[in-house]
mmCIF file of C-alpha atoms in Angstrom:
data_model
loop_
_atom_site.group_PDB
_atom_site.id
_atom_site.type_symbol
_atom_site.label_atom_id
_atom_site.label_comp_id
_atom_site.label_asym_id
_atom_site.label_seq_id
_atom_site.Cartn_x
_atom_site.Cartn_y
_atom_site.Cartn_z
ATOM 1 C CA LEU A 1 -21.297 -29.462 -23.996
ATOM 2 C CA LEU A 2 -18.805 -26.548 -23.993
ATOM 3 C CA VAL A 3 -18.268 -24.113 -27.266
ATOM 4 C CA SER A 4 -15.352 -22.209 -27.613
ATOM 5 C CA SER A 5 -13.809 -19.691 -30.456
ATOM 6 C CA THR A 6 -11.341 -16.867 -30.751
ATOM 7 C CA VAL A 7 -11.579 -13.297 -31.578
ATOM 8 C CA GLY A 8 -8.393 -12.057 -31.912
ATOM 9 C CA LYS A 9 -6.762 -12.020 -28.260
ATOM 10 C CA ASP A 10 -9.719 -13.532 -26.649
ATOM 11 C CA LYS A 11 -11.396 -16.720 -26.065
ATOM 12 C CA ILE A 12 -15.045 -16.567 -25.737
ATOM 13 C CA ILE A 13 -16.423 -19.654 -24.086
ATOM 14 C CA PHE A 14 -20.225 -20.388 -24.626
ATOM 15 C CA ALA A 15 -21.589 -22.208 -21.559
ATOM 16 C CA THR A 16 -24.974 -24.277 -21.087
ATOM 17 C CA LYS A 17 -27.257 -24.717 -18.458
ATOM 18 C CA GLU A 18 -26.762 -28.069 -18.023
ATOM 19 C CA ASP A 19 -22.760 -27.596 -17.658
ATOM 20 C CA HIS A 20 -23.163 -24.974 -14.808
ATOM 21 C CA GLU A 21 -25.320 -27.673 -12.544
ATOM 22 C CA THR A 22 -22.638 -30.302 -13.142
ATOM 23 C CA PRO A 23 -20.429 -28.855 -9.862
ATOM 24 C CA SER A 24 -17.032 -28.805 -9.972
ATOM 25 C CA SER A 25 -14.038 -30.714 -10.230
ATOM 26 C CA ALA A 26 -11.485 -28.118 -9.238
ATOM 27 C CA GLU A 27 -8.922 -28.150 -6.909
ATOM 28 C CA LEU A 28 -8.301 -25.217 -4.352
ATOM 29 C CA VAL A 29 -4.149 -25.124 -3.706
ATOM 30 C CA ALA A 30 -3.464 -23.509 -0.829
ATOM 31 C CA ASP A 31 -1.189 -20.654 -1.274
ATOM 32 C CA ASP A 32 2.435 -21.306 -0.248
ATOM 33 C CA PRO A 33 3.519 -17.486 1.625
ATOM 34 C CA ASP A 34 7.296 -18.642 1.224
ATOM 35 C CA ASP A 35 6.316 -19.343 -2.638
ATOM 36 C CA PRO A 36 8.745 -16.487 -3.804
ATOM 37 C CA TYR A 37 6.799 -16.271 -7.398
ATOM 38 C CA GLU A 38 3.443 -16.195 -5.737
ATOM 39 C CA GLU A 39 2.171 -12.716 -5.898
ATOM 40 C CA GLN A 40 1.973 -10.975 -2.754
ATOM 41 C CA GLY A 41 -0.559 -7.703 -1.672
ATOM 42 C CA LEU A 42 1.042 -5.235 0.504
ATOM 43 C CA ILE A 43 0.136 -6.810 3.911
ATOM 44 C CA LEU A 44 2.002 -11.130 3.951
ATOM 45 C CA PRO A 45 -0.169 -13.477 5.612
ATOM 46 C CA ASN A 46 1.624 -12.822 8.870
ATOM 47 C CA GLY A 47 0.717 -9.489 8.988
ATOM 48 C CA ASP A 48 3.873 -7.817 7.998
ATOM 49 C CA ILE A 49 4.759 -5.455 5.665
ATOM 50 C CA ASN A 50 5.650 -6.736 1.969
ATOM 51 C CA TRP A 51 8.318 -4.160 0.843
ATOM 52 C CA ASN A 52 8.550 -5.879 -2.088
ATOM 53 C CA CYS A 53 5.326 -5.085 -3.880
ATOM 54 C CA PRO A 54 4.947 -3.619 -6.993
ATOM 55 C CA CYS A 55 1.949 -1.399 -5.522
ATOM 56 C CA LEU A 56 5.025 0.800 -3.484
ATOM 57 C CA GLY A 57 6.533 1.726 -6.674
ATOM 58 C CA GLY A 58 10.212 1.084 -5.804
ATOM 59 C CA MET A 59 9.691 3.410 -2.722
ATOM 60 C CA ALA A 60 10.956 1.358 -0.278
ATOM 61 C CA SER A 61 14.117 1.086 -1.971
ATOM 62 C CA GLY A 62 16.308 4.323 -3.570
ATOM 63 C CA PRO A 63 17.972 6.826 -1.488
ATOM 64 C CA CYS A 64 14.949 7.866 0.984
ATOM 65 C CA GLY A 65 14.242 3.883 1.101
ATOM 66 C CA GLU A 66 14.588 3.792 4.759
ATOM 67 C CA GLN A 67 12.975 6.747 5.977
ATOM 68 C CA PHE A 68 9.612 5.383 3.323
ATOM 69 C CA LYS A 69 9.884 1.915 5.398
ATOM 70 C CA SER A 70 10.310 4.106 9.178
ATOM 71 C CA ALA A 71 7.350 6.270 8.502
ATOM 72 C CA PHE A 72 5.305 3.934 6.412
ATOM 73 C CA SER A 73 5.556 0.810 9.204
ATOM 74 C CA CYS A 74 4.802 3.552 11.771
ATOM 75 C CA PHE A 75 1.836 4.697 10.074
ATOM 76 C CA HIS A 76 0.873 0.267 9.547
ATOM 77 C CA TYR A 77 1.619 0.051 13.243
ATOM 78 C CA SER A 78 -0.119 2.921 14.286
ATOM 79 C CA THR A 79 -2.556 2.457 16.700
ATOM 80 C CA GLU A 80 -3.591 5.921 18.059
ATOM 81 C CA GLU A 81 -6.980 7.182 17.929
ATOM 82 C CA ILE A 82 -6.076 9.077 14.017
ATOM 83 C CA LYS A 83 -4.534 6.309 12.626
ATOM 84 C CA GLY A 84 -0.597 7.702 12.287
ATOM 85 C CA SER A 85 -0.929 10.333 13.766
ATOM 86 C CA ASP A 86 2.537 9.637 16.065
ATOM 87 C CA CYS A 87 4.911 8.981 12.753
ATOM 88 C CA VAL A 88 4.428 12.989 11.947
ATOM 89 C CA ASP A 89 8.697 12.735 12.817
ATOM 90 C CA GLN A 90 9.282 10.300 10.292
ATOM 91 C CA PHE A 91 7.408 11.366 7.741
ATOM 92 C CA ARG A 92 8.887 14.715 8.268
ATOM 93 C CA ALA A 93 11.835 13.171 7.772
ATOM 94 C CA MET A 94 11.261 11.188 4.262
ATOM 95 C CA GLN A 95 9.813 14.521 2.955
ATOM 96 C CA GLU A 96 12.647 16.541 3.492
ATOM 97 C CA CYS A 97 15.010 13.626 2.154
ATOM 98 C CA MET A 98 12.690 13.246 -1.229
ATOM 99 C CA GLN A 99 13.476 17.021 -1.295
ATOM 100 C CA LYS A 100 17.023 16.486 -1.976
ATOM 101 C CA TYR A 101 16.026 13.908 -4.627
ATOM 102 C CA PRO A 102 14.022 15.788 -7.150
ATOM 103 C CA ASP A 103 14.448 14.173 -9.881
ATOM 104 C CA LEU A 104 13.759 10.816 -8.508
ATOM 105 C CA TYR A 105 10.673 11.947 -6.301
ATOM 106 C CA PRO A 106 8.951 14.689 -8.294
ATOM 107 C CA GLN A 107 7.241 17.615 -5.894
ATOM 108 C CA GLU A 108 3.429 18.054 -5.702
ATOM 109 C CA ASP A 109 2.381 20.900 -7.558
ATOM 110 C CA GLU A 110 1.119 23.800 -5.192
ATOM 111 C CA ASN A 111 -2.687 22.954 -4.890
ATOM 112 C CA ASP A 112 -0.876 19.170 -3.722
ATOM 113 C CA GLU A 113 1.319 20.444 -1.437
ATOM 114 C CA LYS A 114 -1.234 22.221 0.140
ATOM 115 C CA SER A 115 -2.970 19.666 1.003
ATOM 116 C CA SER A 116 0.180 17.833 2.273
ATOM 117 C CA LYS A 117 0.683 20.506 4.280
ATOM 118 C CA ASP A 118 -2.630 20.519 5.411
ATOM 119 C CA LEU A 119 -2.791 16.953 6.661
ATOM 120 C CA GLU A 120 0.452 17.592 8.193
ATOM 121 C CA SER A 121 -1.234 20.397 10.340
ATOM 122 C CA ALA A 122 -3.706 18.072 10.963
ATOM 123 C CA SER A 123 -1.302 15.090 12.312
ATOM 124 C CA MET A 124 0.362 17.484 14.209
ATOM 125 C CA GLU A 125 -2.897 18.884 15.701
ATOM 126 C CA ALA A 126 -4.146 16.166 16.688
ATOM 127 C CA SER A 127 -0.550 15.240 18.332
ATOM 128 C CA ALA A 128 -0.664 18.270 20.268
ATOM 129 C CA ALA A 129 -4.435 17.692 21.632
ATOM 130 C CA LYS A 130 -3.671 14.049 22.852
ATOM 131 C CA GLU A 131 -0.400 15.421 24.556
ATOM 132 C CA GLU A 132 -2.994 18.306 26.362
ATOM 133 C CA GLU A 133 -4.685 15.374 27.023
ATOM 134 C CA GLU A 134 -2.724 13.238 28.787
ATOM 135 C CA SER A 135 -1.036 15.893 30.639
ATOM 136 C CA SER A 136 -4.594 16.786 32.371
#
């Protein structure tokens, strides 16, 4: 016996022990990756990047969309030991583009900018170390 009541916008359902002992009759329907209305995450079932994912906040479109896609793709598919260390040029191009549109891409404050620079320099150091390693 299921008992339900509505409180405001919430519907409260009380289930008895007997309700839980009965096997579910729910049927699972396989996700259709071609369903345009199906909510997809950042990575599609085939491993591709879902550029329409709301989680990207529209970064894939706009005046720096191509630079963002290039940098994000490079990072996503990077097989380097330090993931993305081979993508410094793409991220720099994206950052330079975004600096041209401060209204669309607000710059970070001093503290965040420092950490961004630290990340970039760490990535550059990793690339330099890798080049040294390969040449020796």
